[in-house]
Amino acid sequence: MSDESKLATGEVLSITRWGDQLFSFTLTRPAGYKFEAGQFARIGLKSDQIPGIYHEDFNPEGQEQIFRAYSIVSSIYDETLEFFSVTVPEGSFTSRLSHLKVGDEVLIDKTPFGFLTLSRYQQPEPQDLWLIATGTGAAPFISMLQGFEVWSHYRRVVFIYGARYQDDLVYFDQLESLAEPFWDQWDGEFIKVASVTREIPAMDDICTNQRITELLGDDDLLDQIGFKPSSTSHVMLCGNPQMIKDVKQVLKDQGLSMNRRGVGNIAVENYW
Ligand SMILES: Cc1cc2nc3c(=O)[nH]c(=O)nc-3n(C[C@H](O)[C@H](O)[C@H](O)COP(=O)(O)OP(=O)(O)OC[C@H]3O[C@@H](n4cnc5c(N)ncnc54)[C@H](O)[C@@H]3O)c2cc1C
């Protein structure tokens, strides 16, 4: 059972459904809840709100609350907390979370967690930033792109977003408008790349039908981007563990290293 003093409550303010399996929702931000862009919250549902939460398949110990990690989509300046979720069929948490209604309450651990943050990089110095995500793994990067840290430190920012279908690339089209308020003094390059595996994408941005692993080895595509990940790049990977494992290997083969104790290129967050 969770220690109640560590928990706050957020009221559901809005829900946006992006098709059958994806949705975003905003919660009131608990007073004093501070986080760094890229971090995640532990959010929870209470048994009395959610019928069936005592079902022994997923809750054999009869816990009164069930929690999951959720990356924060909102910027650090927002008054609300936004999250981007998949609905996992039969998923213990998301099959219930997907039934949230405006006005419902969600538990929030008062401590933010995680190290997929730009402040972890001490060396190399910031030059190129590669943000690489599949599915809901885009969440921490959307938060980062709405902050000064990215746009004051990096000359070039590449966002690579992978999904099965083009419509699943939620937030992709909004990124410029979300980031634009921070571009006043910035004269660098922002490059978006869509990797859509189950259909041929048709987009104005750079897009490919290849998996992210393949596109990082494709010279034509890298030519369109204009440069490659290198030993001076910061590369962040988030989402599907298989994508992360494969891309990590590709990058290591190209001479990049894991970021440890602040030094190195690659930082990752596996969602399962
Ligand atoms: C640090 C961290 C941050 C996370 N942030 C998010 C987030 O911002 N949004 C989000 O939707 N999930 C996020 N997750 C995953 C989330 O914590 C849950 O696993 C997810 O909500 C499913 O919960 P569940 O109980 O329904 O299913 P679970 O029993 O937890 O998972 C069942 C299976 O569903 C699949 N799965 C789980 N999460 C995802 C996903 N996000 N996309 C596709 N398939 C998935 C996996 O195959 C997993 O084995 C994060 C996980 C971690 C560790």
GROMACS .gro file of C-alpha atoms and ligand atoms in nm:
model
  325
    1MET     CA    1   0.000   0.000   0.000
    2SER     CA    2   0.129   0.349  -0.082
    3ASP     CA    3   0.220   0.603   0.183
    4GLU     CA    4  -0.061   0.862   0.150
    5SER     CA    5   0.170   1.150   0.245
    6LYS     CA    6   0.367   1.093  -0.077
    7LEU     CA    7   0.057   1.126  -0.291
    8ALA     CA    8  -0.130   1.416  -0.443
    9THR     CA    9  -0.445   1.415  -0.651
   10GLY     CA   10  -0.491   1.553  -1.001
   11GLU     CA   11  -0.833   1.622  -1.147
   12VAL     CA   12  -0.886   1.524  -1.510
   13LEU     CA   13  -0.936   1.847  -1.704
   14SER     CA   14  -0.943   1.719  -2.059
   15ILE     CA   15  -0.914   1.402  -2.264
   16THR     CA   16  -0.821   1.386  -2.632
   17ARG     CA   17  -0.865   1.060  -2.818
   18TRP     CA   18  -0.637   0.999  -3.116
   19GLY     CA   19  -0.808   0.691  -3.254
   20ASP     CA   20  -0.877   0.359  -3.082
   21GLN     CA   21  -0.553   0.305  -2.898
   22LEU     CA   22  -0.404   0.642  -2.817
   23PHE     CA   23  -0.523   0.926  -2.599
   24SER     CA   24  -0.387   1.225  -2.411
   25PHE     CA   25  -0.520   1.374  -2.092
   26THR     CA   26  -0.444   1.669  -1.870
   27LEU     CA   27  -0.456   1.682  -1.492
   28THR     CA   28  -0.441   1.970  -1.252
   29ARG     CA   29  -0.079   2.012  -1.145
   30PRO     CA   30  -0.039   1.954  -0.773
   31ALA     CA   31   0.091   2.256  -0.581
   32GLY     CA   32   0.470   2.249  -0.563
   33TYR     CA   33   0.506   1.970  -0.821
   34LYS     CA   34   0.835   2.050  -0.995
   35PHE     CA   35   0.997   1.839  -1.263
   36GLU     CA   36   1.264   1.851  -1.529
   37ALA     CA   37   1.163   1.808  -1.893
   38GLY     CA   38   1.202   1.440  -1.978
   39GLN     CA   39   1.107   1.309  -1.635
   40PHE     CA   40   0.812   1.084  -1.559
   41ALA     CA   41   0.540   1.081  -1.297
   42ARG     CA   42   0.400   0.781  -1.114
   43ILE     CA   43   0.028   0.808  -1.157
   44GLY     CA   44  -0.230   0.586  -0.994
   45LEU     CA   45  -0.591   0.480  -0.990
   46LYS     CA   46  -0.789   0.397  -0.679
   47SER     CA   47  -0.991   0.080  -0.643
   48ASP     CA   48  -1.316   0.254  -0.555
   49GLN     CA   49  -1.306   0.459  -0.877
   50ILE     CA   50  -1.232   0.168  -1.099
   51PRO     CA   51  -1.466  -0.129  -1.089
   52GLY     CA   52  -1.283  -0.459  -1.105
   53ILE     CA   53  -0.954  -0.330  -0.970
   54TYR     CA   54  -0.944  -0.618  -0.726
   55HIS     CA   55  -0.953  -0.864  -1.012
   56GLU     CA   56  -0.699  -1.126  -0.912
   57ASP     CA   57  -0.541  -1.147  -1.259
   58PHE     CA   58  -0.365  -0.820  -1.217
   59ASN     CA   59  -0.398  -0.744  -0.852
   60PRO     CA   60  -0.344  -1.067  -0.662
   61GLU     CA   61  -0.247  -0.888  -0.343
   62GLY     CA   62  -0.566  -0.684  -0.341
   63GLN     CA   63  -0.387  -0.348  -0.346
   64GLU     CA   64  -0.607  -0.045  -0.310
   65GLN     CA   65  -0.417   0.148  -0.573
   66ILE     CA   66  -0.237   0.067  -0.892
   67PHE     CA   67   0.044   0.286  -1.030
   68ARG     CA   68   0.233   0.316  -1.356
   69ALA     CA   69   0.515   0.536  -1.485
   70TYR     CA   70   0.406   0.812  -1.727
   71SER     CA   71   0.637   1.059  -1.898
   72ILE     CA   72   0.520   1.416  -1.868
   73VAL     CA   73   0.430   1.577  -2.202
   74SER     CA   74   0.369   1.928  -2.071
   75SER     CA   75   0.638   2.189  -2.047
   76ILE     CA   76   0.784   2.265  -1.707
   77TYR     CA   77   0.602   2.601  -1.719
   78ASP     CA   78   0.249   2.466  -1.773
   79GLU     CA   79  -0.016   2.490  -1.505
   80THR     CA   80  -0.145   2.145  -1.594
   81LEU     CA   81   0.021   1.806  -1.637
   82GLU     CA   82  -0.035   1.641  -1.973
   83PHE     CA   83   0.018   1.271  -2.046
   84PHE     CA   84   0.006   1.066  -2.364
   85SER     CA   85  -0.110   0.706  -2.330
   86VAL     CA   86  -0.158   0.392  -2.525
   87THR     CA   87  -0.443   0.155  -2.439
   88VAL     CA   88  -0.295  -0.190  -2.401
   89PRO     CA   89  -0.573  -0.444  -2.462
   90GLU     CA   90  -0.615  -0.631  -2.131
   91GLY     CA   91  -0.354  -0.399  -1.979
   92SER     CA   92  -0.413  -0.380  -1.605
   93PHE     CA   93  -0.376  -0.005  -1.589
   94THR     CA   94  -0.452   0.134  -1.930
   95SER     CA   95  -0.769  -0.063  -1.989
   96ARG     CA   96  -0.902   0.131  -1.690
   97LEU     CA   97  -0.721   0.458  -1.751
   98SER     CA   98  -0.877   0.474  -2.096
   99HIS     CA   99  -1.221   0.508  -1.932
  100LEU     CA  100  -1.126   0.824  -1.745
  101LYS     CA  101  -1.376   1.106  -1.761
  102VAL     CA  102  -1.333   1.479  -1.711
  103GLY     CA  103  -1.367   1.546  -1.338
  104ASP     CA  104  -1.223   1.208  -1.229
  105GLU     CA  105  -0.929   1.203  -0.992
  106VAL     CA  106  -0.591   1.044  -1.054
  107LEU     CA  107  -0.326   0.988  -0.789
  108ILE     CA  108   0.014   1.144  -0.850
  109ASP     CA  109   0.327   1.058  -0.657
  110LYS     CA  110   0.462   1.393  -0.543
  111THR     CA  111   0.816   1.297  -0.651
  112PRO     CA  112   0.904   1.318  -1.021
  113PHE     CA  113   1.141   1.045  -1.145
  114GLY     CA  114   1.390   0.971  -1.419
  115PHE     CA  115   1.717   1.070  -1.577
  116LEU     CA  116   1.621   1.113  -1.942
  117THR     CA  117   1.696   1.480  -1.902
  118LEU     CA  118   1.931   1.716  -2.082
  119SER     CA  119   2.103   1.809  -1.757
  120ARG     CA  120   2.257   1.463  -1.742
  121TYR     CA  121   2.497   1.554  -2.023
  122GLN     CA  122   2.828   1.700  -1.906
  123GLN     CA  123   3.038   1.584  -2.201
  124PRO     CA  124   3.046   1.616  -2.496
  125GLU     CA  125   2.935   1.978  -2.500
  126PRO     CA  126   2.587   2.028  -2.655
  127GLN     CA  127   2.598   2.058  -3.033
  128ASP     CA  128   2.357   1.820  -3.206
  129LEU     CA  129   2.061   1.670  -3.025
  130TRP     CA  130   1.887   1.360  -3.160
  131LEU     CA  131   1.554   1.273  -2.999
  132ILE     CA  132   1.437   0.931  -3.116
  133ALA     CA  133   1.103   0.784  -3.010
  134THR     CA  134   0.848   0.521  -3.092
  135GLY     CA  135   0.481   0.571  -3.007
  136THR     CA  136   0.410   0.725  -2.669
  137GLY     CA  137   0.787   0.743  -2.618
  138ALA     CA  138   0.761   1.085  -2.785
  139ALA     CA  139   0.617   1.225  -2.460
  140PRO     CA  140   0.940   1.331  -2.281
  141PHE     CA  141   1.072   1.492  -2.600
  142ILE     CA  142   0.759   1.700  -2.650
  143SER     CA  143   0.816   1.837  -2.302
  144MET     CA  144   1.181   1.914  -2.382
  145LEU     CA  145   1.099   2.086  -2.710
  146GLN     CA  146   0.883   2.330  -2.512
  147GLY     CA  147   1.173   2.461  -2.306
  148PHE     CA  148   1.467   2.699  -2.335
  149GLU     CA  149   1.725   2.435  -2.253
  150VAL     CA  150   1.706   2.273  -2.596
  151TRP     CA  151   1.695   2.593  -2.798
  152SER     CA  152   1.963   2.777  -2.605
  153HIS     CA  153   2.216   2.493  -2.605
  154TYR     CA  154   2.195   2.305  -2.934
  155ARG     CA  155   2.278   2.415  -3.289
  156ARG     CA  156   2.084   2.135  -3.452
  157VAL     CA  157   1.792   1.930  -3.324
  158VAL     CA  158   1.664   1.618  -3.497
  159PHE     CA  159   1.341   1.453  -3.385
  160ILE     CA  160   1.280   1.103  -3.523
  161TYR     CA  161   0.937   0.963  -3.447
  162GLY     CA  162   0.839   0.606  -3.532
  163ALA     CA  163   0.494   0.450  -3.544
  164ARG     CA  164   0.306   0.191  -3.744
  165TYR     CA  165   0.068   0.437  -3.908
  166GLN     CA  166   0.102   0.804  -3.993
  167ASP     CA  167  -0.203   0.894  -3.783
  168ASP     CA  168  -0.025   0.752  -3.477
  169LEU     CA  169   0.240   1.025  -3.499
  170VAL     CA  170   0.049   1.232  -3.248
  171TYR     CA  171   0.193   1.581  -3.179
  172PHE     CA  172   0.420   1.559  -3.488
  173ASP     CA  173   0.245   1.838  -3.676
  174GLN     CA  174   0.222   2.061  -3.370
  175LEU     CA  175   0.589   2.058  -3.277
  176GLU     CA  176   0.687   2.380  -3.452
  177SER     CA  177   0.403   2.574  -3.292
  178LEU     CA  178   0.487   2.431  -2.950
  179ALA     CA  179   0.856   2.516  -2.987
  180GLU     CA  180   0.824   2.847  -3.170
  181PRO     CA  181   0.792   3.064  -2.857
  182PHE     CA  182   1.148   2.959  -2.771
  183TRP     CA  183   1.298   3.034  -3.113
  184ASP     CA  184   1.340   3.409  -3.076
  185GLN     CA  185   1.717   3.403  -3.047
  186TRP     CA  186   1.775   3.068  -3.214
  187ASP     CA  187   1.912   3.033  -3.566
  188GLY     CA  188   1.982   2.660  -3.565
  189GLU     CA  189   1.820   2.378  -3.758
  190PHE     CA  190   1.519   2.173  -3.645
  191ILE     CA  191   1.463   1.860  -3.850
  192LYS     CA  192   1.169   1.622  -3.809
  193VAL     CA  193   1.173   1.270  -3.948
  194ALA     CA  194   0.874   1.034  -3.954
  195SER     CA  195   0.930   0.660  -3.968
  196VAL     CA  196   0.604   0.483  -4.052
  197THR     CA  197   0.632   0.106  -4.091
  198ARG     CA  198   0.287  -0.019  -4.199
  199GLU     CA  199   0.203   0.228  -4.473
  200ILE     CA  200   0.385   0.457  -4.710
  201PRO     CA  201   0.384   0.795  -4.539
  202ALA     CA  202   0.292   1.107  -4.732
  203MET     CA  203   0.417   1.411  -4.547
  204ASP     CA  204   0.592   1.741  -4.605
  205ASP     CA  205   0.859   1.651  -4.353
  206ILE     CA  206   1.128   1.392  -4.416
  207CYS     CA  207   0.951   1.058  -4.397
  208THR     CA  208   1.029   0.696  -4.462
  209ASN     CA  209   0.868   0.356  -4.458
  210GLN     CA  210   1.180   0.215  -4.292
  211ARG     CA  211   1.226   0.128  -3.927
  212ILE     CA  212   1.436   0.371  -3.726
  213THR     CA  213   1.723   0.122  -3.711
  214GLU     CA  214   1.736   0.104  -4.089
  215LEU     CA  215   1.702   0.475  -4.149
  216LEU     CA  216   2.009   0.546  -3.939
  217GLY     CA  217   2.207   0.333  -4.183
  218ASP     CA  218   2.049   0.480  -4.497
  219ASP     CA  219   2.283   0.730  -4.662
  220ASP     CA  220   2.007   0.886  -4.876
  221LEU     CA  221   1.797   0.959  -4.573
  222LEU     CA  222   2.094   1.084  -4.373
  223ASP     CA  223   2.174   1.310  -4.668
  224GLN     CA  224   1.823   1.455  -4.641
  225ILE     CA  225   1.881   1.517  -4.271
  226GLY     CA  226   2.215   1.669  -4.363
  227PHE     CA  227   2.439   1.508  -4.104
  228LYS     CA  228   2.480   1.189  -3.898
  229PRO     CA  229   2.494   1.109  -3.530
  230SER     CA  230   2.860   1.148  -3.431
  231SER     CA  231   3.087   1.139  -3.128
  232THR     CA  232   2.981   1.497  -3.049
  233SER     CA  233   2.606   1.422  -3.057
  234HIS     CA  234   2.365   1.378  -2.770
  235VAL     CA  235   2.119   1.102  -2.859
  236MET     CA  236   1.813   1.015  -2.654
  237LEU     CA  237   1.601   0.705  -2.718
  238CYS     CA  238   1.261   0.638  -2.568
  239GLY     CA  239   0.979   0.388  -2.605
  240ASN     CA  240   0.986   0.034  -2.739
  241PRO     CA  241   1.272  -0.166  -2.578
  242GLN     CA  242   1.348  -0.355  -2.900
  243MET     CA  243   1.388  -0.030  -3.096
  244ILE     CA  244   1.613   0.102  -2.820
  245LYS     CA  245   1.827  -0.210  -2.814
  246ASP     CA  246   1.867  -0.214  -3.193
  247VAL     CA  247   1.932   0.158  -3.235
  248LYS     CA  248   2.178   0.157  -2.944
  249GLN     CA  249   2.375  -0.112  -3.126
  250VAL     CA  250   2.372   0.081  -3.455
  251LEU     CA  251   2.497   0.391  -3.275
  252LYS     CA  252   2.765   0.202  -3.084
  253ASP     CA  253   2.883   0.049  -3.412
  254GLN     CA  254   2.914   0.407  -3.541
  255GLY     CA  255   3.140   0.493  -3.247
  256LEU     CA  256   2.895   0.654  -3.003
  257SER     CA  257   2.896   0.557  -2.635
  258MET     CA  258   2.639   0.525  -2.359
  259ASN     CA  259   2.618   0.831  -2.135
  260ARG     CA  260   2.743   0.730  -1.790
  261ARG     CA  261   2.800   0.970  -1.503
  262GLY     CA  262   2.743   1.257  -1.744
  263VAL     CA  263   2.992   1.147  -2.008
  264GLY     CA  264   2.893   0.992  -2.340
  265ASN     CA  265   2.637   1.025  -2.615
  266ILE     CA  266   2.341   0.792  -2.563
  267ALA     CA  267   2.068   0.807  -2.298
  268VAL     CA  268   1.767   0.575  -2.301
  269GLU     CA  269   1.432   0.508  -2.138
  270ASN     CA  270   1.259   0.174  -2.194
  271TYR     CA  271   0.881   0.178  -2.146
  272TRP     CA  272   0.852  -0.194  -2.074
  273LIG     C1  273   0.978   0.543  -1.730
  273LIG     C2  274   0.851   0.501  -1.801
  273LIG     C3  275   0.769   0.597  -1.859
  273LIG     C4  276   0.652   0.559  -1.925
  273LIG     N1  277   0.577   0.654  -1.986
  273LIG     C5  278   0.466   0.616  -2.055
  273LIG     C6  279   0.388   0.714  -2.125
  273LIG     O1  280   0.419   0.834  -2.126
  273LIG     N2  281   0.278   0.670  -2.192
  273LIG     C7  282   0.241   0.538  -2.195
  273LIG     O2  283   0.141   0.504  -2.259
  273LIG     N3  284   0.314   0.447  -2.129
  273LIG     C8  285   0.423   0.481  -2.059
  273LIG     N4  286   0.494   0.388  -1.992
  273LIG     C9  287   0.441   0.252  -1.985
  273LIG    C10  288   0.337   0.248  -1.868
  273LIG     O3  289   0.403   0.261  -1.746
  273LIG    C11  290   0.255   0.119  -1.868
  273LIG     O4  291   0.334   0.007  -1.893
  273LIG    C12  292   0.148   0.126  -1.971
  273LIG     O5  293   0.061   0.228  -1.934
  273LIG    C13  294   0.069  -0.004  -1.979
  273LIG     O6  295   0.019  -0.037  -1.851
  273LIG     P1  296  -0.078  -0.163  -1.836
  273LIG     O7  297  -0.090  -0.200  -1.692
  273LIG     O8  298  -0.206  -0.136  -1.907
  273LIG     O9  299  -0.002  -0.276  -1.911
  273LIG     P2  300   0.134  -0.342  -1.862
  273LIG    O10  301   0.101  -0.471  -1.795
  273LIG    O11  302   0.218  -0.243  -1.786
  273LIG    O12  303   0.203  -0.368  -2.001
  273LIG    C14  304   0.162  -0.476  -2.084
  273LIG    C15  305   0.236  -0.471  -2.215
  273LIG    O13  306   0.189  -0.361  -2.292
  273LIG    C16  307   0.291  -0.313  -2.376
  273LIG     N5  308   0.310  -0.168  -2.346
  273LIG    C17  309   0.326  -0.110  -2.224
  273LIG     N6  310   0.339   0.024  -2.237
  273LIG    C18  311   0.329   0.050  -2.369
  273LIG    C19  312   0.333   0.170  -2.445
  273LIG     N7  313   0.351   0.289  -2.385
  273LIG     N8  314   0.318   0.161  -2.579
  273LIG    C20  315   0.300   0.041  -2.639
  273LIG     N9  316   0.294  -0.077  -2.573
  273LIG    C21  317   0.310  -0.072  -2.440
  273LIG    C22  318   0.415  -0.396  -2.347
  273LIG    O14  319   0.420  -0.503  -2.439
  273LIG    C23  320   0.386  -0.449  -2.210
  273LIG    O15  321   0.456  -0.568  -2.184
  273LIG    C24  322   0.613   0.423  -1.927
  273LIG    C25  323   0.693   0.327  -1.865
  273LIG    C26  324   0.811   0.365  -1.804
  273LIG    C27  325   0.896   0.258  -1.738
   0.00000   0.00000   0.00000
